[in-house]
CSV table of C-alpha atoms in Angstrom, one decimal:
chain,number,residue,atom,x,y,z
A,1,MET,CA,42.8,-28.3,-57.0
A,2,GLU,CA,40.6,-30.7,-55.1
A,3,THR,CA,37.2,-29.5,-54.2
A,4,SER,CA,34.2,-31.1,-52.5
A,5,PHE,CA,30.8,-29.7,-51.5
A,6,ALA,CA,27.8,-31.0,-49.7
A,7,LEU,CA,24.4,-29.6,-48.7
A,8,THR,CA,21.3,-30.8,-46.9
A,9,GLY,CA,17.7,-30.2,-48.0
A,10,LYS,CA,14.2,-31.4,-47.2
A,11,GLY,CA,14.8,-35.2,-46.7
A,12,TYR,CA,17.9,-35.5,-48.7
A,13,LEU,CA,21.7,-34.7,-48.8
A,14,ILE,CA,23.7,-33.9,-51.9
A,15,MET,CA,27.4,-34.5,-52.0
A,16,ALA,CA,29.7,-33.5,-54.9
A,17,ALA,CA,33.4,-34.0,-55.4
A,18,ASP,CA,35.7,-33.3,-58.3
A,19,THR,CA,37.0,-36.3,-60.2
A,20,THR,CA,40.6,-35.3,-61.0
A,21,SER,CA,43.5,-37.1,-59.5
A,22,ALA,CA,46.5,-34.8,-59.8
A,23,ARG,CA,50.2,-35.2,-59.1
A,24,SER,CA,52.1,-31.9,-59.0
A,25,ILE,CA,50.9,-29.9,-62.1
A,26,VAL,CA,49.8,-33.0,-64.0
A,27,LYS,CA,46.3,-34.5,-64.1
A,28,MET,CA,46.9,-38.2,-63.9
A,29,LYS,CA,43.2,-39.3,-64.0
A,30,VAL,CA,39.9,-37.5,-64.7
A,31,ASP,CA,37.3,-40.0,-63.6
A,32,GLU,CA,38.3,-40.8,-60.0
A,33,ASP,CA,35.4,-41.4,-57.6
A,34,LYS,CA,36.2,-39.6,-54.3
A,35,ILE,CA,32.9,-40.3,-52.6
A,36,LYS,CA,32.6,-43.6,-50.8
A,37,THR,CA,29.3,-45.2,-49.9
A,38,LEU,CA,30.0,-46.4,-46.3
A,39,SER,CA,26.6,-47.9,-45.6
A,40,PRO,CA,23.2,-47.8,-47.3
A,41,HIS,CA,22.5,-44.3,-46.1
A,42,LEU,CA,26.0,-42.8,-45.5
A,43,LEU,CA,28.4,-41.1,-47.8
A,44,MET,CA,31.9,-39.9,-47.3
A,45,ALA,CA,33.8,-37.5,-49.6
A,46,TYR,CA,37.6,-37.5,-49.0
A,47,SER,CA,40.4,-35.3,-50.1
A,48,GLY,CA,44.0,-34.6,-49.1
A,49,GLU,CA,47.3,-36.3,-49.4
A,50,PRO,CA,47.1,-38.9,-52.2
A,51,GLY,CA,47.7,-42.4,-50.7
A,52,ASP,CA,46.6,-41.3,-47.2
A,53,THR,CA,43.1,-40.6,-48.6
A,54,ILE,CA,42.5,-44.0,-50.1
A,55,GLN,CA,44.2,-45.9,-47.3
A,56,PHE,CA,42.1,-44.1,-44.7
A,57,ALA,CA,38.8,-44.2,-46.7
A,58,GLU,CA,39.2,-48.0,-47.1
A,59,TYR,CA,40.0,-48.5,-43.4
A,60,VAL,CA,36.8,-46.5,-42.5
A,61,GLU,CA,34.7,-48.3,-45.1
A,62,ARG,CA,35.8,-51.8,-43.9
A,63,ASN,CA,35.3,-51.0,-40.2
A,64,ILE,CA,31.8,-49.5,-40.8
A,65,ARG,CA,30.9,-52.6,-42.8
A,66,LEU,CA,32.3,-54.8,-40.1
A,67,TYR,CA,30.0,-53.1,-37.5
A,68,GLN,CA,27.1,-53.7,-39.8
A,69,ILE,CA,27.9,-57.4,-40.2
A,70,ARG,CA,28.4,-57.9,-36.5
A,71,ASN,CA,25.3,-56.0,-35.3
A,72,LEU,CA,22.9,-56.5,-38.3
A,73,TYR,CA,22.2,-52.8,-38.5
A,74,ALA,CA,24.3,-49.8,-39.7
A,75,LEU,CA,25.6,-47.0,-37.5
A,76,ARG,CA,23.5,-43.9,-37.6
A,77,PRO,CA,25.2,-40.8,-39.2
A,78,ALA,CA,26.1,-39.1,-35.8
A,79,ALA,CA,27.6,-42.3,-34.4
A,80,ALA,CA,29.6,-43.1,-37.6
A,81,ALA,CA,30.9,-39.5,-37.7
A,82,SER,CA,32.0,-39.7,-34.1
A,83,TRP,CA,33.9,-42.9,-34.7
A,84,ILE,CA,35.6,-41.6,-37.9
A,85,ARG,CA,36.5,-38.3,-36.2
A,86,ARG,CA,38.1,-40.2,-33.4
A,87,ALA,CA,40.2,-42.3,-35.9
A,88,VAL,CA,41.4,-39.0,-37.4
A,89,ALA,CA,42.1,-37.4,-34.0
A,90,GLU,CA,44.1,-40.4,-32.8
A,91,SER,CA,46.0,-40.5,-36.0
A,92,LEU,CA,46.9,-36.8,-35.6
A,93,ARG,CA,49.0,-37.4,-32.5
A,94,SER,CA,50.6,-40.6,-33.9
A,95,ARG,CA,54.0,-41.0,-35.6
A,96,LYS,CA,52.6,-40.6,-39.1
A,97,PRO,CA,49.2,-38.8,-39.1
A,98,TYR,CA,46.7,-39.3,-42.0
A,99,SER,CA,46.3,-36.0,-43.9
A,100,VAL,CA,42.7,-36.4,-44.9
A,101,ASN,CA,39.8,-34.0,-45.0
A,102,LEU,CA,36.3,-35.5,-45.0
A,103,LEU,CA,32.6,-34.6,-45.6
A,104,LEU,CA,30.3,-37.1,-44.0
A,105,GLY,CA,26.7,-37.0,-45.1
A,106,GLY,CA,24.0,-39.4,-44.1
A,107,TYR,CA,20.3,-39.9,-43.9
A,108,ASP,CA,19.1,-41.0,-40.5
A,109,THR,CA,16.4,-43.5,-41.1
A,110,ALA,CA,15.3,-43.4,-37.4
A,111,THR,CA,14.5,-39.7,-37.3
A,112,ASP,CA,14.0,-39.2,-41.1
A,113,ASP,CA,16.4,-36.3,-41.5
A,114,PRO,CA,19.7,-35.7,-43.3
A,115,HIS,CA,22.9,-35.0,-41.4
A,116,LEU,CA,26.2,-33.5,-42.6
A,117,TYR,CA,29.5,-33.4,-40.8
A,118,TRP,CA,32.5,-31.4,-41.8
A,119,VAL,CA,35.7,-33.1,-40.6
A,120,ASP,CA,39.3,-31.9,-41.3
A,121,TYR,CA,42.7,-33.7,-40.9
A,122,LEU,CA,43.1,-32.4,-37.4
A,123,GLY,CA,39.9,-34.2,-36.3
A,124,THR,CA,37.9,-31.1,-36.1
A,125,MET,CA,34.2,-32.0,-36.5
A,126,ALA,CA,31.2,-29.8,-36.9
A,127,GLU,CA,27.6,-30.6,-37.9
A,128,VAL,CA,26.6,-28.1,-40.5
A,129,PRO,CA,23.8,-27.5,-43.0
A,130,PHE,CA,26.3,-27.2,-45.9
A,131,ALA,CA,30.0,-27.6,-46.2
A,132,ALA,CA,32.9,-27.5,-48.6
A,133,HIS,CA,36.6,-28.5,-48.6
A,134,GLY,CA,39.5,-27.3,-50.8
A,135,TYR,CA,39.9,-24.0,-52.7
A,136,GLY,CA,36.4,-24.2,-53.9
A,137,SER,CA,35.2,-23.6,-50.4
A,138,TYR,CA,36.2,-20.0,-50.5
A,139,PHE,CA,33.7,-19.4,-53.3
A,140,ALA,CA,31.0,-22.0,-52.5
A,141,LEU,CA,30.5,-21.2,-48.8
A,142,SER,CA,29.5,-17.6,-49.4
A,143,LEU,CA,27.2,-18.7,-52.2
A,144,LEU,CA,25.6,-21.3,-49.9
A,145,ASP,CA,25.2,-18.7,-47.2
A,146,ARG,CA,23.1,-16.8,-49.6
A,147,TYR,CA,21.2,-19.5,-51.5
A,148,HIS,CA,21.0,-22.6,-49.1
A,149,ASP,CA,17.5,-23.4,-48.0
A,150,PRO,CA,17.0,-26.4,-45.6
A,151,ASP,CA,13.5,-26.9,-46.9
A,152,ALA,CA,14.4,-26.8,-50.6
A,153,THR,CA,13.3,-29.6,-52.9
A,154,LEU,CA,15.9,-31.9,-54.5
A,155,GLU,CA,15.6,-29.9,-57.8
A,156,GLU,CA,16.3,-26.6,-55.9
A,157,GLY,CA,19.1,-28.2,-54.0
A,158,LEU,CA,20.8,-29.4,-57.2
A,159,ALA,CA,20.3,-25.9,-58.7
A,160,THR,CA,22.2,-24.4,-55.7
A,161,LEU,CA,24.9,-27.0,-56.2
A,162,LYS,CA,25.2,-26.0,-59.8
A,163,ARG,CA,25.6,-22.4,-58.8
A,164,CYS,CA,28.6,-23.4,-56.6
A,165,ILE,CA,30.2,-25.6,-59.3
A,166,ASP,CA,29.7,-22.9,-62.0
A,167,GLU,CA,31.2,-20.2,-59.7
A,168,VAL,CA,34.3,-22.3,-59.0
A,169,SER,CA,34.7,-23.0,-62.7
A,170,LYS,CA,34.4,-19.3,-63.5
A,171,ARG,CA,36.6,-17.8,-60.8
A,172,LEU,CA,39.2,-20.4,-59.7
A,173,VAL,CA,42.4,-20.5,-61.7
A,174,VAL,CA,43.0,-24.2,-61.0
A,175,SER,CA,39.4,-25.3,-61.3
A,176,PRO,CA,38.5,-29.0,-61.6
A,177,GLY,CA,36.8,-30.1,-64.8
A,178,ALA,CA,34.2,-32.7,-63.8
A,179,TYR,CA,32.3,-33.6,-60.6
A,180,LYS,CA,30.7,-36.7,-59.4
A,181,ILE,CA,27.4,-36.0,-57.6
A,182,LYS,CA,25.7,-38.3,-55.2
A,183,VAL,CA,22.4,-38.0,-53.3
A,184,VAL,CA,21.3,-39.8,-50.2
A,185,ASP,CA,17.7,-39.9,-49.0
A,186,LYS,CA,15.2,-42.4,-47.5
A,187,ASP,CA,15.7,-44.7,-50.5
A,188,GLY,CA,19.5,-44.8,-50.1
A,189,VAL,CA,22.3,-43.6,-52.2
A,190,ARG,CA,22.2,-42.8,-55.9
A,191,GLU,CA,24.4,-40.9,-58.4
A,192,VAL,CA,22.9,-38.0,-60.3
A,193,GLU,CA,23.9,-35.9,-63.3
A,194,LEU,CA,23.4,-32.1,-63.3
B,1,MET,CA,49.8,-17.3,-36.1
B,2,SER,CA,49.5,-19.5,-33.0
B,3,ILE,CA,47.8,-22.9,-33.1
B,4,MET,CA,45.7,-21.6,-30.2
B,5,ASP,CA,44.1,-19.1,-32.7
B,6,TYR,CA,43.6,-21.5,-35.6
B,7,ASN,CA,39.9,-22.2,-35.0
B,8,GLY,CA,39.0,-19.1,-33.0
B,9,GLY,CA,36.5,-18.8,-30.1
B,10,SER,CA,36.3,-17.4,-26.6
B,11,VAL,CA,34.9,-18.2,-23.2
B,12,ILE,CA,34.2,-16.1,-20.1
B,13,ALA,CA,33.0,-17.0,-16.6
B,14,MET,CA,31.8,-14.6,-13.9
B,15,VAL,CA,30.8,-14.7,-10.2
B,16,GLY,CA,27.7,-13.0,-8.8
B,17,LYS,CA,25.8,-13.0,-5.5
B,18,ASP,CA,25.1,-16.7,-4.9
B,19,CYS,CA,25.3,-17.3,-8.7
B,20,VAL,CA,27.7,-17.9,-11.5
B,21,ALA,CA,27.6,-17.5,-15.3
B,22,ILE,CA,29.6,-18.9,-18.1
B,23,ALA,CA,29.3,-17.7,-21.7
B,24,SER,CA,31.0,-18.4,-25.0
B,25,ASP,CA,30.8,-17.6,-28.7
B,26,LEU,CA,29.8,-20.1,-31.3
B,27,ARG,CA,32.3,-19.6,-34.2
B,28,LEU,CA,34.3,-22.4,-35.7
B,29,GLY,CA,36.8,-21.2,-38.3
B,30,ASN,CA,39.8,-22.2,-40.3
B,31,GLU,CA,42.0,-19.1,-39.5
B,32,ALA,CA,39.9,-16.3,-41.2
B,33,LEU,CA,37.4,-18.6,-43.0
B,34,GLY,CA,34.2,-19.3,-41.0
B,35,ILE,CA,33.0,-22.9,-41.1
B,36,SER,CA,30.2,-23.1,-38.5
B,37,SER,CA,28.2,-20.7,-36.5
B,38,ASN,CA,26.9,-23.3,-34.1
B,39,PHE,CA,30.0,-24.9,-32.6
B,40,GLN,CA,29.3,-25.5,-28.9
B,41,ARG,CA,32.4,-25.2,-26.7
B,42,VAL,CA,30.6,-25.0,-23.2
B,43,PHE,CA,29.4,-28.3,-21.8
B,44,PRO,CA,27.5,-29.4,-18.7
B,45,ILE,CA,29.6,-31.7,-16.6
B,46,THR,CA,27.3,-32.3,-13.7
B,47,ASP,CA,24.0,-30.6,-12.6
B,48,ARG,CA,26.1,-27.8,-11.1
B,49,ILE,CA,29.3,-27.6,-13.2
B,50,TYR,CA,29.8,-26.2,-16.7
B,51,LEU,CA,33.1,-26.4,-18.6
B,52,GLY,CA,34.2,-24.1,-21.4
B,53,LEU,CA,36.9,-25.3,-23.8
B,54,PRO,CA,38.3,-22.6,-26.1
B,55,GLY,CA,41.3,-23.4,-28.3
B,56,LEU,CA,42.0,-25.9,-31.0
B,57,ALA,CA,38.6,-27.4,-32.0
B,58,THR,CA,39.8,-31.0,-32.4
B,59,ASP,CA,40.9,-30.9,-28.8
B,60,VAL,CA,37.6,-29.4,-27.7
B,61,THR,CA,35.9,-32.6,-28.9
B,62,THR,CA,38.7,-34.9,-27.6
B,63,LEU,CA,38.8,-33.3,-24.1
B,64,ARG,CA,35.0,-33.2,-23.8
B,65,GLU,CA,34.9,-37.0,-24.4
B,66,ARG,CA,37.9,-37.5,-22.0
B,67,PHE,CA,36.3,-35.5,-19.2
B,68,ARG,CA,32.9,-37.2,-19.7
B,69,PHE,CA,34.7,-40.5,-19.2
B,70,ARG,CA,36.8,-39.4,-16.2
B,71,VAL,CA,33.8,-37.8,-14.5
B,72,ASN,CA,31.7,-40.9,-15.1
B,73,MET,CA,34.4,-43.1,-13.6
B,74,TYR,CA,34.6,-40.7,-10.6
B,75,THR,CA,30.9,-40.8,-10.1
B,76,ILE,CA,30.8,-44.7,-10.2
B,77,LYS,CA,33.8,-45.1,-7.9
B,78,GLU,CA,32.8,-42.4,-5.3
B,79,GLU,CA,29.1,-43.0,-5.6
B,80,ARG,CA,28.5,-39.2,-5.6
B,81,GLU,CA,28.8,-36.3,-7.9
B,82,ILE,CA,32.2,-34.5,-8.3
B,83,GLU,CA,32.5,-31.2,-6.6
B,84,PRO,CA,33.6,-28.2,-8.7
B,85,GLU,CA,36.9,-27.7,-6.8
B,86,THR,CA,37.7,-31.4,-7.3
B,87,PHE,CA,36.8,-31.2,-10.9
B,88,ALA,CA,39.1,-28.2,-11.4
B,89,HIS,CA,42.0,-30.3,-10.2
B,90,LEU,CA,40.9,-33.2,-12.4
B,91,VAL,CA,41.1,-30.8,-15.4
B,92,SER,CA,44.5,-29.5,-14.2
B,93,SER,CA,46.0,-33.0,-13.9
B,94,THR,CA,44.5,-34.2,-17.1
B,95,LEU,CA,46.1,-31.4,-19.0
B,96,TYR,CA,49.4,-31.7,-17.1
B,97,GLU,CA,49.6,-35.4,-18.1
B,98,HIS,CA,50.3,-34.0,-21.6
B,99,ARG,CA,52.9,-31.5,-20.4
B,100,PHE,CA,55.3,-32.0,-23.3
B,101,GLY,CA,52.7,-32.5,-26.0
B,102,PRO,CA,49.7,-30.6,-24.8
B,103,TYR,CA,46.1,-30.3,-25.8
B,104,PHE,CA,45.8,-26.8,-27.2
B,105,ILE,CA,42.9,-25.8,-24.9
B,106,GLU,CA,42.6,-23.2,-22.1
B,107,PRO,CA,39.6,-24.5,-20.0
B,108,VAL,CA,37.3,-22.2,-18.1
B,109,MET,CA,34.9,-23.7,-15.6
B,110,ALA,CA,32.0,-22.4,-13.5
B,111,GLY,CA,30.0,-24.2,-10.8
B,112,MET,CA,28.1,-24.1,-7.6
B,113,SER,CA,29.9,-25.9,-4.8
B,114,LYS,CA,28.3,-27.1,-1.6
B,115,ALA,CA,28.9,-24.9,1.4
B,116,PRO,CA,29.2,-26.4,4.9
B,117,SER,CA,25.9,-24.6,5.8
B,118,GLY,CA,24.1,-26.8,3.2
B,119,GLY,CA,23.7,-24.0,0.7
B,120,CYS,CA,25.7,-23.2,-2.5
B,121,LYS,CA,28.8,-21.2,-3.1
B,122,PRO,CA,29.7,-19.9,-6.6
B,123,PHE,CA,33.0,-21.2,-8.0
B,124,ILE,CA,34.9,-20.3,-11.1
B,125,ALA,CA,38.4,-21.3,-12.3
B,126,ALA,CA,40.5,-21.4,-15.4
B,127,THR,CA,43.7,-23.1,-16.4
B,128,ASP,CA,46.3,-22.6,-19.1
B,129,LEU,CA,47.0,-25.3,-21.7
B,130,ILE,CA,49.2,-27.4,-19.4
B,131,GLY,CA,46.8,-27.2,-16.4
B,132,CYS,CA,48.1,-24.2,-14.2
B,133,LEU,CA,45.0,-23.4,-12.2
B,134,ASN,CA,43.7,-19.9,-11.6
B,135,PHE,CA,41.0,-19.6,-9.0
B,136,ALA,CA,39.6,-16.1,-9.5
B,137,LYS,CA,37.1,-14.3,-7.2
B,138,ASP,CA,35.6,-12.1,-9.9
B,139,PHE,CA,35.9,-13.4,-13.5
B,140,VAL,CA,38.1,-15.5,-15.8
B,141,VAL,CA,38.5,-15.3,-19.5
B,142,ALA,CA,40.2,-17.4,-22.3
B,143,GLY,CA,40.3,-17.7,-26.1
B,144,THR,CA,41.2,-15.4,-29.0
B,145,ALA,CA,39.3,-12.5,-27.6
B,146,SER,CA,40.7,-12.9,-24.1
B,147,THR,CA,42.6,-9.5,-24.1
B,148,LYS,CA,39.4,-7.7,-25.1
B,149,LEU,CA,37.4,-9.7,-22.6
B,150,TYR,CA,39.7,-8.6,-19.8
B,151,GLY,CA,39.2,-4.9,-20.7
B,152,VAL,CA,35.4,-5.0,-20.9
B,153,ALA,CA,35.0,-7.3,-17.9
B,154,GLU,CA,37.2,-5.1,-15.8
B,155,GLY,CA,34.9,-2.1,-16.7
B,156,LEU,CA,31.5,-3.8,-16.3
B,157,TRP,CA,31.8,-6.4,-13.5
B,158,GLU,CA,31.0,-5.4,-9.9
B,159,PRO,CA,30.7,-7.5,-6.8
B,160,GLY,CA,27.3,-8.9,-5.6
B,161,LEU,CA,25.5,-9.1,-9.0
B,162,GLU,CA,22.1,-10.8,-8.8
B,163,PRO,CA,21.4,-13.5,-11.5
B,164,GLU,CA,19.5,-11.1,-13.9
B,165,ASP,CA,22.2,-8.5,-13.6
B,166,LEU,CA,25.0,-11.0,-13.9
B,167,PHE,CA,23.4,-12.3,-17.1
B,168,GLU,CA,23.3,-8.8,-18.5
B,169,THR,CA,26.9,-8.1,-17.5
B,170,ILE,CA,28.4,-11.3,-18.9
B,171,SER,CA,26.3,-11.0,-22.1
B,172,GLN,CA,27.4,-7.4,-22.8
B,173,THR,CA,31.0,-8.2,-21.9
B,174,LEU,CA,31.2,-11.1,-24.3
B,175,MET,CA,29.3,-9.5,-27.2
B,176,ASN,CA,31.3,-6.3,-27.0
B,177,ALA,CA,34.6,-8.1,-26.7
B,178,VAL,CA,34.0,-10.5,-29.6
B,179,ASP,CA,32.9,-7.7,-31.9
B,180,ARG,CA,36.5,-6.5,-31.7
B,181,ASP,CA,37.9,-9.9,-32.5
B,182,ALA,CA,37.8,-11.4,-36.0
B,183,PHE,CA,38.2,-15.0,-34.8
B,184,SER,CA,35.3,-14.9,-32.3
B,185,GLY,CA,31.7,-14.1,-32.6
B,186,TRP,CA,29.0,-15.6,-34.9
B,187,GLY,CA,26.5,-16.1,-32.1
B,188,CYS,CA,26.8,-16.5,-28.3
B,189,VAL,CA,25.5,-18.8,-25.6
B,190,VAL,CA,25.2,-17.9,-21.9
B,191,HIS,CA,24.6,-20.2,-18.9
B,192,VAL,CA,23.6,-18.8,-15.5
B,193,MET,CA,23.4,-20.9,-12.3
B,194,TRP,CA,22.0,-19.7,-9.0
B,195,ALA,CA,21.3,-21.2,-5.6
B,196,LEU,CA,17.8,-22.0,-4.7
B,197,ILE,CA,19.0,-22.1,-1.0
B,198,ALA,CA,21.4,-19.2,-0.5
B,199,THR,CA,24.3,-19.4,1.9
C-alpha cells in the first residue's frame, strides 16, 4: 500500500515515497515518482485516489510556478502550504472532492530552516517535525517518536529514515518494494540513494 | 464514530472575578492515531477576545481564516474593535449560514467586554455546530472530552476566583478531564485575561 515519510533535521528535510503504482491487487508500475518539486526549495509527496493525485499535483505545481513567474520569487513553505491546504479544503465541500493526502516539505531560505506540513484529503494541516501517510505511518510514527532528532546531521537523518523503511518492509503485509528519497536544503532539491 | 470526534480535542472557558480564562489541549489525531502534539485550536481575535475551535481540524483552520477576515472587515467598517457580545453573534450567524451543511466545530469564546463604568466585565459563550448560542455565567465546555469537563468543572469551579486561582482551577479541570479521554490531551495551553481597571 502507498506509504510516504518525511522528517526535518539540522538545515535539511528528507522526504520519501514508495514508487509503486497499484490498481486493485496488481502492481502496474514500480518506478513512479510521487514527489513533485514545486519550487527550488519545496517538495510535495502525494498519495490517494489514482487520477485525483496526479490531477491535483499538477494543478498545484502549475499554480506555484505561475506565482513564481509573476512575482519573480517563490512562495515560502508556510505560504505555499496555506494555499495548497485551501485548495484541498475548498475541493472537500465541492461536488467532486479530490481525495489526496500530501506531505509538504520546504526549506525557508529567508529564515534558513526546514518546514514540514502534514495535509490530508479533508484539508487538515499541521506543521510537524516528522510525518507519514498510509499504512506505513502506523509503524513509522512510533519509530520517529523514539529516534527523530531535530539537530541530527543528514547522515543521521537518513539512518532514521532507513529504520522506518526497514520496519515497514519487515512488518507490513502489503509493503512497498522501492522508495524514492529526496532531500531539500539550502542548495535546493536533490535525490539520494540509501 | 461521529465526524466531530475524528480529530479529537477539547476546549473550556471559565469566568472569575474580573477575569476570564480559556484553555485547550494540543492533540491532532486521525481517530486513535496521534499526528501532532502542537495543534493550536485557541486563537486571539482582538486584544480582549479569544476563540477556541474544537471539532473537525480542517474546519478549525477554515473558520479561523473566515473569522479573521470578518473581524477585519468589521474593524475597518466600524473603525473600532468588535465587542465580545457582538463577536459571539458574528460566530453564531457565520455558523448558521451553513445550517444544512455545517462546519463541524463547536466554538467556545472568552473575552473582556467594556462595562458602562469604563471598566471590564468577563464574558464567555459557546455555540453548537449550527450557531445556537449559550451564554453561561460560570463555565462552558466543548470537544471530545466535554462530558468529563462538565463533571470536573462542576466540582472545582466556584464564584469569584482571582486570576491566579482561576488559572489553577481551569488547568486542573482540563488536565484531569483530558486524562480520561483518549482523543484529547498531548499537551495543554491556557490563556487568562484580567482587567487592569476593575468594575
